[in-house]
Each structure stands twice: as C-alpha cells, then as structure tokens.
Amino acid sequence: MVKSLSIICMSLALIAGLVIPLILILVIKKKMKASLKPFFTGCVTFVLFALIIEGVLNFLIFNRLIGAEKMMALPTWLYAIIGGFMAGIFEETGRYVAFRTFLKKDLSIIKTPFVYGAGHGGVEAFIILVSGMATNLVLAILINKGSSSILLKDASVEQVGQILKMIETIKTASPALYLVSVFERLTTIALHILLSVIVWYAAKCKKIQYYFAAILLHAFVNFCGAVLMDKIHLMWVEVVLILITSMVGLFAIAIWYHEDKDPEAKQLRLF
C-alpha cells in the first residue's frame, strides 16, 4: 500500500508544477514589467532542443546504436558524464541560438536573459512535476486498489523489471521526497536563469567562451546530481546543488561586472 501522506505530497507537487509557471508569468508581467516574448521563447527552445532533438538523438545513439543494456551497465560516473554533457550541449546551444535569432533585437535589454531563463526552467518544472507526479498518482491508486498487475500485461521482460522497480519505489519512498522535488525544481529554475545570463553575454558580446563555460557548468551540475544521488540523502544532494548554483551565480556576476562598462548597468533593477 502507498501511504495517504505520500499521495497528498504527490498531489501538492503536481499542483506546484502547475502553479510555478503561472507565478513566474505574473512576476514578469506585474513586477518586472517585462515582455513575455523571452519567456515563451525559453519554453519553446527547451522543448525543441532538450526534449525533441536531444531526446531523439539519445534514443538513436544509446538505445539503437549502443543498446540500452550496455548503457545501463556503464559505471555511474561515466553515465553521468555522458548525460551531463548531452544536456549541457543541447540546452546551452538552444539558448545561444535563441539569443542570436529570435531574441536578437532584445539583446540590449538586461531583463531578457532573466525572463528567458524563467521560461526555460518554468516549462521544465511543469513537464517534470506534472507528468511525473501524475504517473506516480496513477500508480499509487492502482497499487492501493490491488490492480497494479494490469501494468504488467503485455509488458516485455525488461519493462516488467522497470515497472516492478517503480512500484516498489513508490511503496517505500518517504512522502517528503515528493516535496523535495519541488524545491529541486526551484533551484533548477535559478540555475537556468544564471546560465541564461552567461549565454546571453556570449551572444551579446560575441564571446563564444561564455557559451562553452555554460556547457561545462551545466554538465558539472548534472554530473554531481547523478553521482551523489546514490551516495548521500536526497536533502544533502539538494544542498550541494544549491551551493553549486550559488557558485554559478558568482561566475555570472563576475562576467556581468567585467563586460558591462557602464556604471548604471551594474545597478541591476529587475523590478
């Protein structure tokens, strides 16, 4: 049986996935008085580059060419490096392309990378929390009704193993785990905003080294999250990610002070 508290926490996390993007939009329009064009550009770019292009290539390379079993047999650190760089390359390339094309006329506006990052991270939070928690809720209901065997019907041997693992995870997971996922998404949104600032400077100042720096930082964050997941408690993983995100923030500030020669530009006013 799945605990009632777990189902409540899943529901709250799902609601958070719906509410977070709406709050971001309200803040952008009401507080920042900014255009939503970069926000929706960030949303579309994430879906195109991370979910579609990266997703298709990952499937073709790792499932078809190499094979899922061989990939799963790789050491965690190597799998984390590959996954980290794939995410970093495609997502940061998407950012750079967006700034150099659709948002080219908005490069002079200081709010552009912040709004773009909010869109990129906001839609990711929506997709992960809503789809992930909806799946968990369906599984939890089926388990509590004793109908989870339906999921195993017509499933392959590999799929059966995955489904049984998911069922066991939902049964044993702490209810707090689902709420931690919300805080993890908030940290990730902050990270996406900071990475957007770095790539914005790459596009604005035509300094490609900032684009490559963003790829390395993105890959490093993903690598740490994947490797530490099985080593320490999830709460401590989140603490580490917050610290790394803060370091990325310091790097973004350093670039900002180095590239913006206008003293007034250093008096950042977003609201």
mmCIF file of N, CA and C in Angstrom, residues 99-195:
data_model
loop_
_atom_site.group_PDB
_atom_site.id
_atom_site.type_symbol
_atom_site.label_atom_id
_atom_site.label_comp_id
_atom_site.label_asym_id
_atom_site.label_seq_id
_atom_site.Cartn_x
_atom_site.Cartn_y
_atom_site.Cartn_z
ATOM 1 N N PHE A 99 19.083 33.421 -28.500
ATOM 2 C CA PHE A 99 19.545 34.801 -28.315
ATOM 3 C C PHE A 99 20.062 35.414 -29.610
ATOM 4 N N ARG A 100 20.639 34.571 -30.463
ATOM 5 C CA ARG A 100 21.209 35.090 -31.716
ATOM 6 C C ARG A 100 20.180 35.213 -32.839
ATOM 7 N N THR A 101 18.995 34.648 -32.627
ATOM 8 C CA THR A 101 17.973 34.691 -33.684
ATOM 9 C C THR A 101 16.689 35.376 -33.193
ATOM 10 N N PHE A 102 15.835 34.619 -32.522
ATOM 11 C CA PHE A 102 14.530 35.144 -32.114
ATOM 12 C C PHE A 102 14.628 36.331 -31.160
ATOM 13 N N LEU A 103 15.663 36.358 -30.335
ATOM 14 C CA LEU A 103 15.789 37.429 -29.344
ATOM 15 C C LEU A 103 16.913 38.406 -29.674
ATOM 16 N N LYS A 104 17.338 38.417 -30.924
ATOM 17 C CA LYS A 104 18.452 39.282 -31.328
ATOM 18 C C LYS A 104 18.152 40.746 -31.060
ATOM 19 N N LYS A 105 16.912 41.163 -31.287
ATOM 20 C CA LYS A 105 16.539 42.557 -31.067
ATOM 21 C C LYS A 105 16.378 42.893 -29.587
ATOM 22 N N ASP A 106 16.353 41.845 -28.741
ATOM 23 C CA ASP A 106 16.165 42.058 -27.306
ATOM 24 C C ASP A 106 17.465 41.906 -26.516
ATOM 25 N N LEU A 107 18.595 41.755 -27.212
ATOM 26 C CA LEU A 107 19.862 41.516 -26.534
ATOM 27 C C LEU A 107 20.306 42.691 -25.670
ATOM 28 N N SER A 108 19.861 43.889 -26.024
ATOM 29 C CA SER A 108 20.278 45.074 -25.268
ATOM 30 C C SER A 108 19.471 45.264 -23.979
ATOM 31 N N ILE A 109 18.427 44.466 -23.811
ATOM 32 C CA ILE A 109 17.554 44.598 -22.627
ATOM 33 C C ILE A 109 18.061 43.669 -21.530
ATOM 34 N N ILE A 110 18.401 44.247 -20.378
ATOM 35 C CA ILE A 110 19.011 43.485 -19.287
ATOM 36 C C ILE A 110 18.082 42.402 -18.737
ATOM 37 N N LYS A 111 16.771 42.582 -18.895
ATOM 38 C CA LYS A 111 15.818 41.620 -18.344
ATOM 39 C C LYS A 111 15.673 40.370 -19.223
ATOM 40 N N THR A 112 16.126 40.453 -20.450
ATOM 41 C CA THR A 112 15.930 39.357 -21.408
ATOM 42 C C THR A 112 16.420 37.994 -20.910
ATOM 43 N N PRO A 113 17.677 37.855 -20.437
ATOM 44 C CA PRO A 113 18.126 36.521 -20.003
ATOM 45 C C PRO A 113 17.395 36.010 -18.767
ATOM 46 N N PHE A 114 16.968 36.921 -17.895
ATOM 47 C CA PHE A 114 16.248 36.503 -16.693
ATOM 48 C C PHE A 114 14.877 35.943 -17.054
ATOM 49 N N VAL A 115 14.206 36.635 -17.977
ATOM 50 C CA VAL A 115 12.880 36.181 -18.404
ATOM 51 C C VAL A 115 13.000 34.893 -19.218
ATOM 52 N N TYR A 116 14.025 34.825 -20.088
ATOM 53 C CA TYR A 116 14.242 33.610 -20.871
ATOM 54 C C TYR A 116 14.501 32.422 -19.950
ATOM 55 N N GLY A 117 15.385 32.596 -18.981
ATOM 56 C CA GLY A 117 15.711 31.518 -18.049
ATOM 57 C C GLY A 117 14.506 31.051 -17.263
ATOM 58 N N ALA A 118 13.631 32.001 -16.914
ATOM 59 C CA ALA A 118 12.403 31.643 -16.195
ATOM 60 C C ALA A 118 11.507 30.780 -17.074
ATOM 61 N N GLY A 119 11.457 31.081 -18.367
ATOM 62 C CA GLY A 119 10.658 30.273 -19.284
ATOM 63 C C GLY A 119 11.247 28.888 -19.481
ATOM 64 N N HIS A 120 12.561 28.834 -19.661
ATOM 65 C CA HIS A 120 13.270 27.556 -19.836
ATOM 66 C C HIS A 120 13.074 26.660 -18.615
ATOM 67 N N GLY A 121 13.337 27.221 -17.438
ATOM 68 C CA GLY A 121 13.196 26.433 -16.212
ATOM 69 C C GLY A 121 11.759 26.181 -15.821
ATOM 70 N N GLY A 122 10.891 27.153 -16.133
ATOM 71 C CA GLY A 122 9.473 27.020 -15.774
ATOM 72 C C GLY A 122 8.780 25.904 -16.522
ATOM 73 N N VAL A 123 9.035 25.817 -17.819
ATOM 74 C CA VAL A 123 8.378 24.758 -18.598
ATOM 75 C C VAL A 123 8.950 23.393 -18.228
ATOM 76 N N GLU A 124 10.239 23.347 -17.884
ATOM 77 C CA GLU A 124 10.837 22.086 -17.448
ATOM 78 C C GLU A 124 10.204 21.625 -16.138
ATOM 79 N N ALA A 125 9.999 22.584 -15.218
ATOM 80 C CA ALA A 125 9.351 22.255 -13.941
ATOM 81 C C ALA A 125 7.936 21.742 -14.173
ATOM 82 N N PHE A 126 7.228 22.390 -15.081
ATOM 83 C CA PHE A 126 5.857 21.986 -15.415
ATOM 84 C C PHE A 126 5.838 20.553 -15.942
ATOM 85 N N ILE A 127 6.707 20.267 -16.902
ATOM 86 C CA ILE A 127 6.721 18.943 -17.530
ATOM 87 C C ILE A 127 7.111 17.860 -16.529
ATOM 88 N N ILE A 128 8.188 18.104 -15.772
ATOM 89 C CA ILE A 128 8.689 17.091 -14.840
ATOM 90 C C ILE A 128 7.726 16.856 -13.682
ATOM 91 N N LEU A 129 7.258 17.929 -13.057
ATOM 92 C CA LEU A 129 6.395 17.764 -11.886
ATOM 93 C C LEU A 129 5.012 17.254 -12.259
ATOM 94 N N VAL A 130 4.418 17.832 -13.286
ATOM 95 C CA VAL A 130 3.048 17.437 -13.653
ATOM 96 C C VAL A 130 3.013 16.016 -14.217
ATOM 97 N N SER A 131 3.866 15.742 -15.203
ATOM 98 C CA SER A 131 3.837 14.400 -15.809
ATOM 99 C C SER A 131 4.342 13.347 -14.817
ATOM 100 N N GLY A 132 5.414 13.686 -14.084
ATOM 101 C CA GLY A 132 5.975 12.730 -13.130
ATOM 102 C C GLY A 132 5.023 12.401 -11.997
ATOM 103 N N MET A 133 4.424 13.424 -11.404
ATOM 104 C CA MET A 133 3.510 13.195 -10.283
ATOM 105 C C MET A 133 2.189 12.589 -10.740
ATOM 106 N N ALA A 134 1.753 12.918 -11.934
ATOM 107 C CA ALA A 134 0.526 12.305 -12.457
ATOM 108 C C ALA A 134 0.729 10.799 -12.625
ATOM 109 N N THR A 135 1.902 10.418 -13.132
ATOM 110 C CA THR A 135 2.239 8.996 -13.273
ATOM 111 C C THR A 135 2.279 8.314 -11.912
ATOM 112 N N ASN A 136 2.935 8.986 -10.951
ATOM 113 C CA ASN A 136 3.020 8.430 -9.597
ATOM 114 C C ASN A 136 1.645 8.248 -8.964
ATOM 115 N N LEU A 137 0.774 9.217 -9.171
ATOM 116 C CA LEU A 137 -0.571 9.140 -8.594
ATOM 117 C C LEU A 137 -1.360 7.989 -9.189
ATOM 118 N N VAL A 138 -1.259 7.812 -10.504
ATOM 119 C CA VAL A 138 -1.951 6.697 -11.164
ATOM 120 C C VAL A 138 -1.450 5.370 -10.607
ATOM 121 N N LEU A 139 -0.123 5.236 -10.492
ATOM 122 C CA LEU A 139 0.464 4.011 -9.951
ATOM 123 C C LEU A 139 0.027 3.780 -8.510
ATOM 124 N N ALA A 140 0.022 4.856 -7.706
ATOM 125 C CA ALA A 140 -0.364 4.742 -6.297
ATOM 126 C C ALA A 140 -1.802 4.273 -6.157
ATOM 127 N N ILE A 141 -2.693 4.807 -6.977
ATOM 128 C CA ILE A 141 -4.106 4.425 -6.936
ATOM 129 C C ILE A 141 -4.281 2.960 -7.338
ATOM 130 N N LEU A 142 -3.575 2.561 -8.409
ATOM 131 C CA LEU A 142 -3.658 1.166 -8.865
ATOM 132 C C LEU A 142 -3.118 0.213 -7.792
ATOM 133 N N ILE A 143 -2.019 0.592 -7.146
ATOM 134 C CA ILE A 143 -1.429 -0.246 -6.092
ATOM 135 C C ILE A 143 -2.404 -0.409 -4.931
ATOM 136 N N ASN A 144 -2.993 0.708 -4.497
ATOM 137 C CA ASN A 144 -3.905 0.668 -3.352
ATOM 138 C C ASN A 144 -5.209 -0.064 -3.662
ATOM 139 N N LYS A 145 -5.552 -0.134 -4.947
ATOM 140 C CA LYS A 145 -6.744 -0.881 -5.354
ATOM 141 C C LYS A 145 -6.423 -2.351 -5.647
ATOM 142 N N GLY A 146 -5.129 -2.669 -5.584
ATOM 143 C CA GLY A 146 -4.720 -4.042 -5.883
ATOM 144 C C GLY A 146 -4.776 -4.360 -7.353
ATOM 145 N N SER A 147 -4.677 -3.338 -8.183
ATOM 146 C CA SER A 147 -4.802 -3.542 -9.636
ATOM 147 C C SER A 147 -3.502 -3.286 -10.386
ATOM 148 N N SER A 148 -2.388 -3.237 -9.678
ATOM 149 C CA SER A 148 -1.113 -2.920 -10.324
ATOM 150 C C SER A 148 -0.695 -3.983 -11.341
ATOM 151 N N SER A 149 -1.260 -5.185 -11.250
ATOM 152 C CA SER A 149 -0.913 -6.253 -12.196
ATOM 153 C C SER A 149 -1.323 -5.898 -13.629
ATOM 154 N N ILE A 150 -2.252 -4.961 -13.764
ATOM 155 C CA ILE A 150 -2.692 -4.512 -15.098
ATOM 156 C C ILE A 150 -1.511 -3.963 -15.878
ATOM 157 N N LEU A 151 -0.597 -3.296 -15.146
ATOM 158 C CA LEU A 151 0.550 -2.667 -15.787
ATOM 159 C C LEU A 151 1.513 -3.687 -16.388
ATOM 160 N N LEU A 152 1.480 -4.899 -15.868
ATOM 161 C CA LEU A 152 2.415 -5.931 -16.326
ATOM 162 C C LEU A 152 1.910 -6.690 -17.557
ATOM 163 N N LYS A 153 0.642 -6.490 -17.878
ATOM 164 C CA LYS A 153 0.042 -7.195 -19.010
ATOM 165 C C LYS A 153 0.692 -6.746 -20.319
ATOM 166 N N ASP A 154 1.104 -7.708 -21.117
ATOM 167 C CA ASP A 154 1.728 -7.470 -22.429
ATOM 168 C C ASP A 154 3.067 -6.730 -22.335
ATOM 169 N N ALA A 155 3.643 -6.624 -21.144
ATOM 170 C CA ALA A 155 4.939 -5.951 -20.986
ATOM 171 C C ALA A 155 6.079 -6.919 -21.265
ATOM 172 N N SER A 156 7.173 -6.397 -21.823
ATOM 173 C CA SER A 156 8.343 -7.233 -22.089
ATOM 174 C C SER A 156 9.045 -7.539 -20.771
ATOM 175 N N VAL A 157 10.018 -8.452 -20.820
ATOM 176 C CA VAL A 157 10.762 -8.823 -19.607
ATOM 177 C C VAL A 157 11.459 -7.603 -19.018
ATOM 178 N N GLU A 158 12.047 -6.792 -19.887
ATOM 179 C CA GLU A 158 12.756 -5.584 -19.431
ATOM 180 C C GLU A 158 11.776 -4.587 -18.813
ATOM 181 N N GLN A 159 10.613 -4.420 -19.458
ATOM 182 C CA GLN A 159 9.604 -3.489 -18.955
ATOM 183 C C GLN A 159 9.034 -3.948 -17.620
ATOM 184 N N VAL A 160 8.853 -5.248 -17.463
ATOM 185 C CA VAL A 160 8.339 -5.796 -16.199
ATOM 186 C C VAL A 160 9.271 -5.427 -15.051
ATOM 187 N N GLY A 161 10.564 -5.575 -15.285
ATOM 188 C CA GLY A 161 11.542 -5.230 -14.262
ATOM 189 C C GLY A 161 11.473 -3.765 -13.881
ATOM 190 N N GLN A 162 11.322 -2.898 -14.878
ATOM 191 C CA GLN A 162 11.243 -1.460 -14.632
ATOM 192 C C GLN A 162 9.972 -1.095 -13.877
ATOM 193 N N ILE A 163 8.857 -1.714 -14.273
ATOM 194 C CA ILE A 163 7.566 -1.421 -13.628
ATOM 195 C C ILE A 163 7.579 -1.872 -12.170
ATOM 196 N N LEU A 164 8.102 -3.072 -11.928
ATOM 197 C CA LEU A 164 8.181 -3.580 -10.548
ATOM 198 C C LEU A 164 9.063 -2.693 -9.678
ATOM 199 N N LYS A 165 10.130 -2.174 -10.270
ATOM 200 C CA LYS A 165 11.022 -1.276 -9.532
ATOM 201 C C LYS A 165 10.301 0.025 -9.186
ATOM 202 N N MET A 166 9.524 0.551 -10.136
ATOM 203 C CA MET A 166 8.755 1.775 -9.894
ATOM 204 C C MET A 166 7.726 1.563 -8.782
ATOM 205 N N ILE A 167 7.054 0.420 -8.832
ATOM 206 C CA ILE A 167 6.034 0.116 -7.819
ATOM 207 C C ILE A 167 6.662 0.041 -6.435
ATOM 208 N N GLU A 168 7.805 -0.626 -6.346
ATOM 209 C CA GLU A 168 8.489 -0.761 -5.059
ATOM 210 C C GLU A 168 8.974 0.595 -4.544
ATOM 211 N N THR A 169 9.450 1.433 -5.462
ATOM 212 C CA THR A 169 9.930 2.762 -5.081
ATOM 213 C C THR A 169 8.797 3.604 -4.505
ATOM 214 N N ILE A 170 7.648 3.575 -5.163
ATOM 215 C CA ILE A 170 6.503 4.360 -4.698
ATOM 216 C C ILE A 170 6.005 3.863 -3.342
ATOM 217 N N LYS A 171 6.070 2.562 -3.143
ATOM 218 C CA LYS A 171 5.618 1.991 -1.870
ATOM 219 C C LYS A 171 6.519 2.402 -0.701
ATOM 220 N N THR A 172 7.813 2.465 -0.965
ATOM 221 C CA THR A 172 8.776 2.672 0.121
ATOM 222 C C THR A 172 9.287 4.104 0.254
ATOM 223 N N ALA A 173 9.055 4.932 -0.734
ATOM 224 C CA ALA A 173 9.596 6.296 -0.716
ATOM 225 C C ALA A 173 8.984 7.131 0.400
ATOM 226 N N SER A 174 9.793 7.992 0.980
ATOM 227 C CA SER A 174 9.308 8.905 2.010
ATOM 228 C C SER A 174 8.393 9.946 1.369
ATOM 229 N N PRO A 175 7.297 10.320 2.011
ATOM 230 C CA PRO A 175 6.400 11.354 1.466
ATOM 231 C C PRO A 175 7.130 12.668 1.195
ATOM 232 N N ALA A 176 8.121 12.983 2.041
ATOM 233 C CA ALA A 176 8.868 14.235 1.890
ATOM 234 C C ALA A 176 9.633 14.287 0.573
ATOM 235 N N LEU A 177 9.933 13.105 0.011
ATOM 236 C CA LEU A 177 10.682 13.039 -1.237
ATOM 237 C C LEU A 177 9.979 13.823 -2.345
ATOM 238 N N TYR A 178 8.661 13.745 -2.370
ATOM 239 C CA TYR A 178 7.902 14.401 -3.430
ATOM 240 C C TYR A 178 7.905 15.920 -3.262
ATOM 241 N N LEU A 179 7.972 16.381 -2.027
ATOM 242 C CA LEU A 179 8.049 17.821 -1.778
ATOM 243 C C LEU A 179 9.455 18.344 -2.068
ATOM 244 N N VAL A 180 10.461 17.516 -1.803
ATOM 245 C CA VAL A 180 11.844 17.896 -2.112
ATOM 246 C C VAL A 180 11.996 18.141 -3.618
ATOM 247 N N SER A 181 11.248 17.370 -4.410
ATOM 248 C CA SER A 181 11.328 17.534 -5.864
ATOM 249 C C SER A 181 10.889 18.931 -6.290
ATOM 250 N N VAL A 182 9.988 19.540 -5.520
ATOM 251 C CA VAL A 182 9.544 20.904 -5.826
ATOM 252 C C VAL A 182 10.693 21.884 -5.576
ATOM 253 N N PHE A 183 11.353 21.749 -4.437
ATOM 254 C CA PHE A 183 12.487 22.622 -4.128
ATOM 255 C C PHE A 183 13.625 22.416 -5.121
ATOM 256 N N GLU A 184 13.792 21.178 -5.576
ATOM 257 C CA GLU A 184 14.829 20.884 -6.574
ATOM 258 C C GLU A 184 14.527 21.623 -7.873
ATOM 259 N N ARG A 185 13.262 21.690 -8.232
ATOM 260 C CA ARG A 185 12.873 22.410 -9.443
ATOM 261 C C ARG A 185 13.108 23.917 -9.295
ATOM 262 N N LEU A 186 12.854 24.455 -8.106
ATOM 263 C CA LEU A 186 13.080 25.882 -7.874
ATOM 264 C C LEU A 186 14.569 26.212 -8.000
ATOM 265 N N THR A 187 15.406 25.331 -7.453
ATOM 266 C CA THR A 187 16.855 25.515 -7.585
ATOM 267 C C THR A 187 17.261 25.449 -9.052
ATOM 268 N N THR A 188 16.658 24.529 -9.785
ATOM 269 C CA THR A 188 16.978 24.366 -11.202
ATOM 270 C C THR A 188 16.551 25.595 -12.003
ATOM 271 N N ILE A 189 15.414 26.192 -11.658
ATOM 272 C CA ILE A 189 14.978 27.414 -12.336
ATOM 273 C C ILE A 189 15.999 28.522 -12.121
ATOM 274 N N ALA A 190 16.488 28.647 -10.885
ATOM 275 C CA ALA A 190 17.522 29.648 -10.589
ATOM 276 C C ALA A 190 18.776 29.387 -11.423
ATOM 277 N N LEU A 191 19.142 28.109 -11.533
ATOM 278 C CA LEU A 191 20.317 27.741 -12.323
ATOM 279 C C LEU A 191 20.120 28.107 -13.790
ATOM 280 N N HIS A 192 18.941 27.832 -14.326
ATOM 281 C CA HIS A 192 18.667 28.144 -15.727
ATOM 282 C C HIS A 192 18.707 29.649 -15.983
ATOM 283 N N ILE A 193 18.272 30.425 -15.031
ATOM 284 C CA ILE A 193 18.333 31.881 -15.174
ATOM 285 C C ILE A 193 19.789 32.337 -15.219
ATOM 286 N N LEU A 194 20.611 31.797 -14.332
ATOM 287 C CA LEU A 194 22.024 32.170 -14.292
ATOM 288 C C LEU A 194 22.763 31.727 -15.550
ATOM 289 N N LEU A 195 22.491 30.507 -16.012
ATOM 290 C CA LEU A 195 23.119 30.027 -17.248
ATOM 291 C C LEU A 195 22.669 30.865 -18.443
#
